[in-house]
């Protein structure tokens, strides 16, 4: 059985490195995400703190040697200057400050690398978790929210490592070291400096807290607007026909107005916060100098120089960056909470127990399948058995549950089973990827990527031309002609987004070609002949469905009566149950209800619009 093709990015290529974040079950990320991010590689985190501490220590040694240098120069201007000592002081000051900056840059580089690793780890975990979400979980959240989580929240959490961590550590240490240094240089009364510093920091914290609230609201409003826009774009054709475009446009404008009001408040608060962050170091410096002047009578220029350096330079950057660090931290916390909520959402079945091998009497054997959504039972304790190589058709009125049955077999719908085996293997304990690897699937509305025809069949962006022979064979069996004017580029022909430059029949044939290329033992066909004409249908049946797939197990949902005489069995569904089954001839001969159903289907076909021409490609 071939592996399922993917077109996802290879996260392992994000960094050319063997360093990995330890794997963890995504369910364990539903709490304590921030703690795990900051402690996941403890030795590296300890190294970051050590680099920051050494940078701060060197940053304090610099002004100390500068103080000694200035005092030595001015101590006795008439005496011979001790040249060697002066050179030593200024050299040590230069080396200390250079070492401080070098260590700070090294700390930032390590954090940047850790940030990339964290981003890769979070993105991979989020992607894998999203694939396993139950249908109820996916329906409970708009698409725009998932887009926002990937585009904004993962980045916000990553910034806590590559931006916040180095700045926070290198800012926290000066807040501790500066008072110690001032006490070492001078014997100052602590109250004035502590009062001004505490007042300034408190005000900055309040403004930063307000700013984070505005920023969180900004992301929430953007998510809500994206959800409305996404709904609007997906249904634009129906909205235009019904004349509802203005209603949706007004909803979008309302969201935009709310965003604008919040944005204005955020900019106003941010401007005030930034302005005060620039002024606060000057207030602290003035307080410190005033304390020295009023409490000391013998202040040297070197001491004043050192004090100004500690309060105005060494301490100014941490103070100025403090509000933005707080905003970044609080924003990261809100993003972490959103991710934790997503990681806590219920999943579909996981691989918790080993599968049991049962003697394969049937290619597919389902007992007691039941599907209930929103309190309504849509499929009622259904049993289904398919022999290997059997070709079975499912018919029924609209809403009978035909497509839901296929979704349930793929575990795309939250159905329950008494038992479910494929080729003798109990598949209920399998994870979704392993279960779905048994199936090829061609839906009525085929998914088309905005890429080349080759990529759409292989289902992989940038598919290699080495696969062209197999791709061309699959397209040929699917009656998709490559020699038409519309396909002048052959397999390199670009297909527009969602297949806008393809007809409905062409999209269905691309899906059939993809299903053939993937080569799975069971083929599920969900009304995939509905948009092709009679001639194309015959080509598909002769060449593919009853030709290349003769030995495959095939389950076809259809409304095409012309197919029924060619299948091994016909299943008739009604209100979520199999009402009758048998060969087409048996049912026509023995069931008046079946004959009425076929007449009804024939009448609907006559009243339906003509399908695409068989030669149109």
XYZ file of C-alpha atoms in Angstrom:
617
model
C 0.000 0.000 0.000
C 1.550 3.291 -1.088
C 2.068 6.135 1.265
C -0.298 9.073 1.144
C 1.243 11.941 -0.890
C 1.553 15.268 0.819
C 2.188 18.809 -0.293
C 3.063 20.248 3.109
C 6.338 22.017 3.869
C 9.140 19.936 5.280
C 9.536 21.530 8.670
C 12.777 19.634 9.216
C 14.428 21.789 6.547
C 13.699 25.024 8.373
C 17.184 24.997 9.883
C 20.303 23.287 8.615
C 20.892 21.872 12.057
C 20.533 18.662 14.016
C 19.206 20.544 17.038
C 15.602 19.580 17.792
C 12.967 20.666 20.263
C 11.903 17.490 22.134
C 8.630 16.095 20.791
C 5.588 16.135 23.047
C 1.983 15.014 22.741
C -0.004 18.038 21.581
C -2.660 17.332 24.213
C -0.019 18.130 26.852
C 0.321 21.607 25.356
C -3.203 22.502 26.497
C -1.700 23.968 29.680
C 1.610 25.426 30.752
C 2.652 26.293 27.207
C 4.640 29.403 28.191
C 6.470 27.508 30.948
C 7.411 24.762 28.517
C 8.655 27.269 25.932
C 10.968 28.934 28.444
C 12.233 25.657 29.967
C 12.220 23.210 27.071
C 16.032 23.385 26.609
C 17.259 24.250 30.109
C 20.998 24.221 29.377
C 20.565 26.656 26.503
C 18.313 28.879 28.624
C 20.944 28.826 31.387
C 23.562 29.784 28.816
C 21.440 32.755 27.720
C 21.125 33.962 31.317
C 24.885 33.535 31.817
C 25.685 35.584 28.714
C 23.305 38.321 29.881
C 24.841 38.373 33.375
C 28.367 38.633 31.987
C 27.239 41.399 29.636
C 25.747 43.351 32.557
C 28.849 42.824 34.708
C 31.137 44.096 31.954
C 28.742 46.986 31.408
C 29.226 48.023 35.051
C 33.007 47.599 35.010
C 33.268 50.043 32.119
C 32.130 53.163 34.040
C 34.137 52.082 37.065
C 37.390 52.176 35.080
C 36.252 55.397 33.392
C 35.741 56.918 36.853
C 39.280 55.928 37.843
C 40.621 57.391 34.608
C 38.840 60.759 35.018
C 39.799 61.040 38.709
C 43.437 60.242 37.900
C 43.551 62.996 35.279
C 41.948 65.658 37.477
C 43.509 64.658 40.801
C 46.549 66.843 40.307
C 46.670 68.662 37.004
C 50.132 70.117 37.800
C 51.786 66.812 38.608
C 53.216 64.397 36.117
C 50.412 62.123 34.959
C 50.933 58.395 35.510
C 50.740 57.542 31.822
C 50.891 53.768 32.179
C 48.075 53.764 34.730
C 45.927 56.086 32.595
C 46.401 53.846 29.575
C 45.533 50.820 31.712
C 42.308 52.436 33.027
C 41.061 53.567 29.628
C 42.036 50.237 28.030
C 40.182 48.274 30.692
C 37.141 50.531 30.259
C 37.215 49.953 26.483
C 37.654 46.185 26.865
C 34.824 45.980 29.427
C 32.369 47.922 27.241
C 33.393 45.997 24.120
C 32.942 42.703 25.969
C 29.542 43.867 27.227
C 28.303 44.591 23.694
C 29.856 41.406 22.264
C 28.199 39.240 24.901
C 24.887 41.034 24.320
C 25.081 40.312 20.574
C 25.982 36.670 21.268
C 22.995 36.394 23.617
C 20.719 37.846 20.926
C 22.037 35.441 18.270
C 21.448 32.411 20.506
C 17.917 33.633 21.257
C 17.220 34.183 17.549
C 18.218 30.603 16.820
C 16.085 29.346 19.697
C 13.207 31.418 18.338
C 13.424 29.709 14.937
C 13.458 26.294 16.607
C 10.476 27.254 18.752
C 8.578 28.529 15.708
C 9.241 25.288 13.851
C 8.199 23.188 16.841
C 4.995 25.151 17.465
C 4.049 25.250 13.773
C 4.581 21.513 13.370
C 2.673 20.703 16.566
C -0.184 23.015 15.578
C -0.348 21.591 12.064
C -0.335 17.974 13.250
C -2.936 18.751 15.912
C -5.145 20.524 13.368
C -5.145 17.455 11.126
C -6.477 15.353 14.010
C -9.222 17.714 15.203
C -12.666 16.185 15.286
C -15.295 17.509 12.942
C -17.154 19.064 15.880
C -13.969 20.891 16.909
C -13.395 22.233 13.396
C -16.982 23.407 13.097
C -16.797 25.229 16.430
C -14.123 27.647 15.170
C -14.186 29.863 12.059
C -11.518 29.367 9.415
C -10.272 32.905 10.027
C -9.321 32.005 13.598
C -7.082 29.157 12.471
C -5.454 31.450 9.905
C -4.862 34.083 12.575
C -3.382 31.568 15.006
C -0.864 30.452 12.407
C -0.046 33.940 11.127
C -0.059 35.943 14.388
C -0.144 33.845 17.549
C 2.733 31.531 16.677
C 4.829 34.588 15.776
C 3.850 36.342 19.018
C 4.974 33.351 21.086
C 8.166 33.032 19.057
C 8.980 36.678 19.777
C 8.972 35.839 23.481
C 12.108 33.794 22.793
C 13.991 35.641 20.055
C 13.068 39.192 21.129
C 11.768 39.259 24.696
C 14.053 36.732 26.401
C 17.423 38.419 25.672
C 16.094 41.924 26.268
C 14.241 40.890 29.434
C 17.273 39.165 30.950
C 19.631 41.992 30.009
C 17.101 44.527 31.332
C 16.341 42.755 34.592
C 20.004 42.485 35.550
C 20.633 46.267 35.253
C 17.570 46.908 37.433
C 19.271 44.821 40.138
C 22.856 45.807 39.417
C 22.371 49.575 39.039
C 21.259 50.232 42.663
C 24.127 48.031 43.883
C 26.565 49.955 41.696
C 25.247 53.326 42.871
C 25.561 52.159 46.467
C 29.095 50.998 45.729
C 30.129 54.299 44.143
C 28.258 56.558 46.615
C 26.519 56.334 49.956
C 23.197 57.763 48.770
C 19.897 57.843 50.695
C 17.801 55.195 48.936
C 14.377 56.830 49.378
C 14.409 59.613 46.705
C 15.857 57.429 43.947
C 13.656 54.469 44.891
C 10.508 56.651 45.011
C 11.069 58.210 41.569
C 12.066 54.861 40.048
C 9.070 53.033 41.533
C 6.637 55.747 40.431
C 8.063 55.785 36.905
C 8.052 52.014 36.554
C 4.517 51.731 37.959
C 3.195 54.275 35.475
C 4.973 52.511 32.617
C 3.536 49.168 33.738
C -0.025 50.558 33.822
C 0.348 52.026 30.335
C 1.881 48.779 29.068
C -0.988 46.757 30.552
C -3.506 49.013 28.782
C -1.519 48.679 25.566
C -1.585 44.904 25.760
C -5.370 45.046 26.191
C -5.664 47.136 23.037
C -3.375 44.746 21.189
C -5.324 41.668 22.284
C -8.544 43.366 21.164
C -6.856 44.212 17.865
C -6.113 40.533 17.203
C -9.595 39.450 18.284
C -11.268 41.991 16.002
C -8.989 41.017 13.121
C -9.965 37.364 13.609
C -13.671 38.229 13.585
C -13.265 40.361 10.456
C -11.290 37.635 8.675
C -14.022 35.124 9.502
C -16.686 37.368 7.924
C -14.502 38.135 4.894
C -13.742 34.439 4.412
C -17.440 33.572 4.572
C -18.194 36.411 2.150
C -15.577 35.277 -0.386
C -16.584 31.619 -0.237
C -20.228 32.447 -0.920
C -19.854 35.549 -3.110
C -21.693 34.031 -6.071
C -24.773 33.109 -4.020
C -24.681 36.450 -2.198
C -24.667 38.338 -5.497
C -27.537 36.277 -6.863
C -29.615 36.825 -3.710
C -28.629 40.488 -3.434
C -27.106 40.076 0.024
C -23.689 41.568 -0.729
C -24.506 44.870 0.991
C -25.522 43.057 4.181
C -22.171 41.281 4.385
C -20.276 44.391 3.358
C -21.895 46.278 6.233
C -20.835 43.530 8.648
C -17.267 43.866 7.381
C -17.401 47.668 7.687
C -18.723 47.374 11.263
C -15.786 45.155 12.185
C -13.423 47.575 10.475
C -14.868 50.549 12.354
C -14.417 48.734 15.663
C -10.835 47.957 14.658
C -10.229 51.619 13.808
C -11.505 52.861 17.177
C -9.359 50.306 18.988
C -6.377 51.142 16.795
C -6.696 54.861 17.552
C -6.770 54.179 21.295
C -3.794 51.827 20.944
C -1.739 54.408 19.023
C -2.619 57.179 21.490
C -1.696 55.090 24.524
C 1.426 53.794 22.788
C 2.614 57.294 21.938
C 2.197 58.425 25.550
C 3.928 55.302 26.803
C 6.840 55.800 24.409
C 7.209 59.471 25.338
C 7.254 58.781 29.076
C 9.704 55.887 28.570
C 12.099 58.394 26.988
C 11.661 60.904 29.841
C 11.824 58.453 32.787
C 15.626 57.857 32.642
C 16.231 61.621 32.743
C 13.995 61.976 35.809
C 15.891 59.175 37.550
C 19.259 60.701 36.583
C 18.275 64.160 37.854
C 17.086 62.618 41.126
C 20.345 60.709 41.514
C 22.551 63.740 40.796
C 20.493 65.938 43.123
C 20.863 63.340 45.874
C 24.647 63.341 45.398
C 24.909 67.136 45.364
C 22.824 67.594 48.525
C 24.414 64.759 50.506
C 28.082 64.949 49.465
C 30.464 67.887 49.725
C 33.438 66.310 48.013
C 32.082 64.935 44.739
C 34.707 64.304 42.074
C 34.100 64.692 38.318
C 34.833 60.985 37.911
C 32.051 60.111 40.334
C 29.590 62.379 38.519
C 30.657 60.828 35.206
C 30.190 57.291 36.560
C 26.824 58.147 38.098
C 25.569 59.654 34.840
C 26.761 56.598 32.922
C 25.015 54.174 35.275
C 21.720 56.087 35.489
C 21.532 57.650 32.022
C 23.153 55.026 29.803
C 23.341 51.668 31.585
C 19.812 51.976 33.020
C 18.140 54.023 30.289
C 17.807 51.282 27.683
C 16.102 48.818 30.077
C 13.690 51.530 31.238
C 12.866 52.637 27.707
C 12.304 49.074 26.529
C 10.347 48.028 29.637
C 6.828 48.967 28.422
C 7.323 47.293 25.078
C 8.733 44.202 26.777
C 5.643 44.077 28.983
C 3.359 44.476 25.970
C 5.239 41.712 24.156
C 5.021 39.431 27.198
C 1.306 40.000 27.783
C 0.617 39.595 24.065
C 2.571 36.342 24.103
C 0.539 35.153 27.095
C -2.744 35.857 25.280
C -1.467 34.031 22.183
C -0.374 31.099 24.352
C -3.864 30.933 25.875
C -5.378 30.824 22.379
C -3.049 28.003 21.372
C -3.754 26.146 24.620
C -7.482 26.398 23.861
C -6.870 24.904 20.431
C -4.648 22.127 21.793
C -7.388 21.293 24.332
C -10.047 20.780 21.623
C -11.257 17.180 21.172
C -9.464 15.058 18.592
C -10.603 12.246 16.377
C -9.485 8.770 17.258
C -5.803 8.251 17.992
C -3.525 5.252 17.845
C -3.960 4.097 21.424
C -4.059 0.329 20.986
C -2.452 -2.095 18.531
C -4.656 -3.247 15.670
C -5.887 -6.829 15.669
C -5.509 -8.867 12.506
C -8.674 -10.747 11.555
C -8.979 -13.209 8.692
C -9.997 -11.022 5.718
C -13.399 -12.295 4.654
C -14.210 -8.884 3.178
C -12.192 -5.986 1.801
C -14.338 -3.721 3.972
C -16.629 -4.826 6.794
C -18.597 -2.300 8.852
C -21.130 -3.135 11.555
C -23.350 -0.807 13.548
C -22.296 2.454 11.876
C -24.247 5.323 13.414
C -23.912 9.063 12.820
C -25.577 11.736 14.944
C -25.036 15.473 14.476
C -26.607 18.157 16.671
C -28.935 15.597 18.201
C -30.222 14.341 14.823
C -29.473 10.756 13.780
C -28.410 10.860 10.130
C -27.221 7.252 9.698
C -28.941 4.496 11.689
C -26.951 1.394 12.713
C -25.846 0.600 9.190
C -23.969 -2.576 8.180
C -21.835 -2.610 5.021
C -19.715 -5.398 3.544
C -17.702 -5.162 0.340
C -15.838 -8.091 -1.202
C -12.403 -7.568 -2.691
C -12.732 -6.247 -6.247
C -16.484 -5.659 -5.895
C -18.097 -2.693 -7.658
C -21.031 -1.364 -5.605
C -23.260 1.636 -6.313
C -25.248 3.637 -3.751
C -28.328 5.539 -4.861
C -31.089 7.411 -3.071
C -32.884 10.705 -2.853
C -31.041 13.866 -1.855
C -30.407 13.815 1.909
C -30.556 10.028 2.186
C -27.063 9.954 3.722
C -25.014 8.662 0.771
C -22.144 11.162 0.978
C -22.254 11.068 4.779
C -21.669 7.321 4.574
C -18.450 7.894 2.611
C -17.401 10.628 5.055
C -18.016 8.203 7.912
C -15.889 5.500 6.300
C -13.071 8.054 6.047
C -13.785 9.154 9.637
C -14.345 12.674 8.380
C -17.779 12.562 10.020
C -17.957 11.733 13.770
C -19.600 8.343 13.291
C -19.449 5.456 15.756
C -18.940 1.784 14.851
C -19.567 -1.524 16.548
C -16.759 -2.882 14.388
C -14.797 -1.684 11.365
C -12.272 -3.864 9.542
C -10.395 -3.405 6.260
C -8.692 -6.418 4.703
C -9.078 -8.233 8.016
C -7.462 -5.477 10.091
C -9.352 -3.787 12.902
C -8.917 -0.142 11.891
C -10.741 1.473 14.809
C -7.544 1.817 16.877
C -5.556 3.207 13.918
C -4.807 6.880 13.627
C -6.528 8.754 10.811
C -3.558 8.818 8.448
C -3.160 5.038 8.646
C -6.887 4.418 8.135
C -7.239 6.831 5.215
C -4.183 5.330 3.520
C -6.467 2.436 2.475
C -8.683 4.731 0.410
C -8.544 6.652 -2.826
C -11.281 9.274 -2.916
C -12.830 11.276 -5.741
C -15.413 13.822 -4.511
C -18.112 15.453 -6.581
C -16.414 18.843 -6.250
C -12.760 17.977 -6.660
C -10.136 19.990 -4.813
C -7.877 21.854 -7.240
C -4.640 23.560 -6.206
C -3.465 26.785 -7.792
C -0.535 25.050 -9.453
C 0.353 22.946 -12.488
C -1.694 20.042 -13.796
C 1.155 17.717 -12.769
C 1.096 19.017 -9.190
C -2.674 18.552 -9.015
C -2.484 14.892 -9.997
C 0.525 14.061 -7.813
C -0.960 16.325 -5.101
C 2.407 17.823 -4.312
C 3.712 21.315 -4.991
C 6.746 21.270 -7.287
C 6.268 17.630 -8.296
C 9.210 16.156 -10.199
C 8.978 15.697 -13.970
C 10.237 12.136 -13.376
C 6.632 11.281 -12.535
C 5.264 12.508 -15.891
C 4.780 9.046 -17.398
C 2.622 7.873 -14.493
C 0.760 11.200 -14.374
C 0.012 11.104 -18.124
C -1.257 7.529 -17.835
C -3.584 8.485 -14.970
C -4.912 11.476 -16.925
C -5.429 9.314 -20.005
C -7.427 6.757 -18.042
C -9.476 9.650 -16.622
C -10.309 10.788 -20.201
C -8.483 14.083 -19.690
C -6.985 15.122 -23.053
C -3.653 16.954 -22.932
C -3.563 17.844 -26.633
C -6.341 20.454 -26.521
C -5.799 24.196 -26.907
C -6.738 24.796 -23.257
C -3.902 22.497 -22.150
C -1.224 23.936 -24.441
C 1.356 23.703 -21.645
C 0.772 19.997 -21.147
C 1.455 18.881 -17.597
C 3.003 22.296 -16.901
C -0.293 24.077 -17.621
C -1.147 26.330 -14.694
C -4.529 25.644 -13.118
C -6.162 28.689 -11.513
C -7.195 28.880 -7.872
C -9.900 26.309 -7.064
C -9.848 25.296 -10.744
C -11.586 28.429 -12.027
C -10.354 27.781 -15.585
C -11.643 24.189 -15.570
C -15.176 22.964 -16.141
C -16.947 20.855 -13.559
C -16.280 17.718 -15.578
C -12.600 18.550 -15.912
C -12.264 19.002 -12.148
C -13.919 15.638 -11.603
C -11.555 13.960 -14.066
C -8.511 15.498 -12.373
C -9.803 14.011 -9.099
C -10.211 10.617 -10.773
C -6.684 10.834 -12.208
C -5.370 11.705 -8.742
C -7.232 8.745 -7.227
C -5.701 6.416 -9.829
C -2.207 7.843 -9.338
C -2.406 7.300 -5.566
C -3.139 3.574 -6.071
C -5.145 2.538 -2.996
C -6.990 -0.778 -2.504
C -10.428 0.806 -1.924
C -11.819 3.559 -4.156
C -14.620 5.835 -2.915
C -16.376 7.770 -5.684
C -18.822 10.440 -4.513
C -20.993 11.227 -7.545
C -17.829 11.961 -9.520
C -19.576 11.379 -12.878
C -22.287 13.979 -12.356
C -20.690 16.671 -14.564
C -19.557 14.542 -17.526
C -21.561 13.606 -20.616
C -22.567 10.113 -21.684
C -19.581 9.572 -23.982
C -17.078 10.627 -21.312
C -18.882 8.473 -18.755
C -18.485 5.456 -21.031
C -14.763 6.188 -21.484
C -14.297 6.476 -17.722
C -16.176 3.267 -17.002
C -14.447 1.240 -19.707
C -10.930 2.579 -19.231
C -10.708 3.316 -15.515
C -13.511 2.277 -13.196
C -14.099 -1.137 -14.824
C -10.714 -1.221 -16.525
C -7.634 -0.218 -14.545
C -9.591 -0.557 -11.300
C -11.047 -4.003 -12.033
C -9.264 -5.525 -9.042
C -9.960 -2.586 -6.729
C -12.893 -2.481 -4.338
C -15.115 0.364 -5.577
C -17.986 2.165 -3.858
C -19.790 4.675 -6.079
C -22.414 7.209 -5.005
C -24.309 8.144 -8.147
C -27.457 9.571 -9.663
C -26.605 8.184 -13.132
C -28.943 5.294 -14.009
C -26.731 4.268 -16.919
C -24.086 3.055 -14.454
C -26.336 0.741 -12.449
C -26.503 -2.216 -14.895
C -22.678 -2.360 -14.842
C -22.175 -2.657 -11.063
C -22.111 -5.860 -9.018
C -24.614 -4.594 -6.448
C -26.896 -1.609 -5.929
C -27.563 -0.258 -2.419
C -30.611 1.976 -1.985
C -30.391 4.392 0.945
C -33.367 6.101 2.545
C -33.252 8.291 5.668
C -29.797 7.083 6.671
C -30.431 3.356 6.259
C -29.942 0.797 3.488
C -33.507 0.144 2.423
C -32.799 -2.544 -0.202
C -29.908 -4.093 -2.092
C -29.285 -6.451 -4.981
C -28.272 -6.434 -8.600
C -29.887 -3.890 -10.878
C -31.855 -6.574 -12.724
C -33.072 -8.168 -9.480
C -34.277 -4.881 -8.055
C -35.974 -3.828 -11.284
C -37.761 -7.161 -11.473
C -38.822 -7.479 -7.845
C -39.251 -3.992 -6.361
C -41.904 -1.504 -7.417
C -40.345 1.011 -5.031
C -37.008 0.699 -6.838
C -38.685 1.180 -10.214
C -40.392 4.322 -8.903
C -37.057 5.633 -7.655
C -35.355 5.039 -11.002
C -38.217 6.773 -12.826
C -37.875 9.740 -10.452
C -34.119 9.881 -11.071
C -34.688 9.684 -14.834
C -37.191 12.552 -14.732
C -34.771 14.708 -12.748
C -31.997 13.964 -15.229
C -34.165 15.084 -18.146
C -34.943 18.389 -16.411
C -31.300 19.000 -15.416
C -29.004 21.222 -17.563
C -26.937 19.499 -20.241
C -23.528 18.298 -19.149
C -20.268 19.403 -20.721
C -19.332 18.087 -24.123
C -17.278 14.991 -24.242
C -14.498 16.637 -26.256
C -14.232 19.754 -24.142
C -11.135 19.710 -22.028
